[in-house]
PDB file of C-alpha atoms in Angstrom:
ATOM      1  CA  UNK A   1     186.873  43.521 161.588  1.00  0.00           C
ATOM      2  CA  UNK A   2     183.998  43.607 164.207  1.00  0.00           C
ATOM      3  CA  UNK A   3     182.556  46.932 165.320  1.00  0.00           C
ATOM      4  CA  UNK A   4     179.383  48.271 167.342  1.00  0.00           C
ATOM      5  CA  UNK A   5     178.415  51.175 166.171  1.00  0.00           C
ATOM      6  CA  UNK A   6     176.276  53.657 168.644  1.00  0.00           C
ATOM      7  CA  UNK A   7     173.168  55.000 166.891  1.00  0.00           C
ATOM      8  CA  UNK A   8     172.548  58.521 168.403  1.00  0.00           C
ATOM      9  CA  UNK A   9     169.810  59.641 166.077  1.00  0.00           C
ATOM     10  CA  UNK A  10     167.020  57.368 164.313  1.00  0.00           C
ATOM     11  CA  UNK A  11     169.193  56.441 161.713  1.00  0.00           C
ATOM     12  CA  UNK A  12     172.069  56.503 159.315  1.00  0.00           C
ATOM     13  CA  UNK A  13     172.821  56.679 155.870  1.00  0.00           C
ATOM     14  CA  UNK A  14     174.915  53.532 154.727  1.00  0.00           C
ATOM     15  CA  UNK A  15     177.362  55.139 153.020  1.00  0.00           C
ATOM     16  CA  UNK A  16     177.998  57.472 156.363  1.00  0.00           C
ATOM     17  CA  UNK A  17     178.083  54.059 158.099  1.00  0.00           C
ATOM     18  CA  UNK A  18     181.124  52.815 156.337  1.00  0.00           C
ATOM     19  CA  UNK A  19     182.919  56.082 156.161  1.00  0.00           C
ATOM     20  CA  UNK A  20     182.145  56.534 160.169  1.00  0.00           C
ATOM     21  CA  UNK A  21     183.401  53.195 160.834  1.00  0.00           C
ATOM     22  CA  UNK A  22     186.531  53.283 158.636  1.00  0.00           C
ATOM     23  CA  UNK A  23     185.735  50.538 156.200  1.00  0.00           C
ATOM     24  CA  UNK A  24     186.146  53.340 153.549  1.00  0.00           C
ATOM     25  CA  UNK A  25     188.235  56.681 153.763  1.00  0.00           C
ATOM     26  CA  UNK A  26     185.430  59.204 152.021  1.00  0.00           C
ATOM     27  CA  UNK A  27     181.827  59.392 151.366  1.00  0.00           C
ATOM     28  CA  UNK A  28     182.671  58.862 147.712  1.00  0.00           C
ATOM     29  CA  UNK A  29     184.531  55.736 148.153  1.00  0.00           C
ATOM     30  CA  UNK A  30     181.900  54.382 150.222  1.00  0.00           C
ATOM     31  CA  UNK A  31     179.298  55.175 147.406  1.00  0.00           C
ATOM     32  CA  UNK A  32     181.538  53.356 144.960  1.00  0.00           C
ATOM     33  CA  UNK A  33     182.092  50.270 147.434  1.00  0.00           C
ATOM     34  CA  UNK A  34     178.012  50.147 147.636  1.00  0.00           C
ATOM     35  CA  UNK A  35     177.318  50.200 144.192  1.00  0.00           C
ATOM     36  CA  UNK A  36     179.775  47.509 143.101  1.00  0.00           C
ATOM     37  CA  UNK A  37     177.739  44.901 145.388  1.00  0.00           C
ATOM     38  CA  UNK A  38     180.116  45.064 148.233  1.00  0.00           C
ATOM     39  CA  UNK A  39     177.706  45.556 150.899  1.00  0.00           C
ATOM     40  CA  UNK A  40     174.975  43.472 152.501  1.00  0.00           C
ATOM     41  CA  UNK A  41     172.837  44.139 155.589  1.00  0.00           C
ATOM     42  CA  UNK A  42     170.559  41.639 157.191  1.00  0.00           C
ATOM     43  CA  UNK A  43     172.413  39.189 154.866  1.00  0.00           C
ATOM     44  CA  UNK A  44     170.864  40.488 151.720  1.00  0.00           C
ATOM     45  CA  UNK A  45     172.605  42.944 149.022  1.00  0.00           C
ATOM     46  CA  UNK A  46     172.034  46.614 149.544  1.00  0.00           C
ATOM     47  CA  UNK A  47     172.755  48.888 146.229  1.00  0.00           C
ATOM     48  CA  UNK A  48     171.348  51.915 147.597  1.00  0.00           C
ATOM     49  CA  UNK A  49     173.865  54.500 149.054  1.00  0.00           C
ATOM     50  CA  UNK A  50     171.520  56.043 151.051  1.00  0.00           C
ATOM     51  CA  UNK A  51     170.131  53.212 152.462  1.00  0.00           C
ATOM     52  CA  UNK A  52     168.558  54.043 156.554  1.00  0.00           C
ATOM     53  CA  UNK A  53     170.544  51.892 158.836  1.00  0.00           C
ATOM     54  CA  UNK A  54     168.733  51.700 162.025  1.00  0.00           C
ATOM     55  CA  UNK A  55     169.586  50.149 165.033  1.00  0.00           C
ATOM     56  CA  UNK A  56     169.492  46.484 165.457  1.00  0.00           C
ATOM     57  CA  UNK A  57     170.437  45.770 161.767  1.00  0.00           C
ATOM     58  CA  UNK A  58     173.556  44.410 160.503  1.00  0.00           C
ATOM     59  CA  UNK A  59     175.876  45.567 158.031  1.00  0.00           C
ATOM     60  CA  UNK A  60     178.557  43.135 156.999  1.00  0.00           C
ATOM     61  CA  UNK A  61     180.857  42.847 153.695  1.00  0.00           C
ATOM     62  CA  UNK A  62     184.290  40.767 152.403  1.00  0.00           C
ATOM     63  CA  UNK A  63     186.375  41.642 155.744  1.00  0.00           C
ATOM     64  CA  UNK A  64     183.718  43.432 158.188  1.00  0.00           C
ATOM     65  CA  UNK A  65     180.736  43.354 160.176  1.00  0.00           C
ATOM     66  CA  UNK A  66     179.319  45.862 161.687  1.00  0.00           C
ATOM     67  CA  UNK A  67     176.392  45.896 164.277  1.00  0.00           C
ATOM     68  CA  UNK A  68     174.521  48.787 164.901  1.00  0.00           C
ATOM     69  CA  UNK A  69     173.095  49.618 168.526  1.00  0.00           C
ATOM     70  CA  UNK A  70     170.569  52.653 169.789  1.00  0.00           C
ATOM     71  CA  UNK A  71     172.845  54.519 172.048  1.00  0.00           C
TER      72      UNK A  71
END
């Protein structure tokens, strides 16, 4: 899967990312997926949940990437 994602504020939380974008189906889940190592963006491993996406950064996994845009 390959998905833009429109950035309306400053930024985003990476676990919001991935439950906005439907790689996981709840906040929780999406904390889980992050913490097992699932998760990279800008090519390198993210562990934090909470991590501040912000636009022009990429956020890719097993199955997904997802580019995020200003809107």
């Amino acid at each position: 899967m390959k998905e833009t994602y429109q950035l309306s504020g400053e930024y985003i939380a990476l676990c919001d990312l991935l439950k906005a974008c439907n790689v996981c189906h709840s906040g929780g889940a999406a904390k889980h997926f992050i913490a097992e190592g699932n998760v990279s963006v800008n090519g390198q491993v993210e562990l934090r949940k909470t991590c501040k996406i912000r636009a022009g950064q990429q956020v890719s996994g097993d199955g997904f990437l997802i580019a995020v845009e200003a809107a």
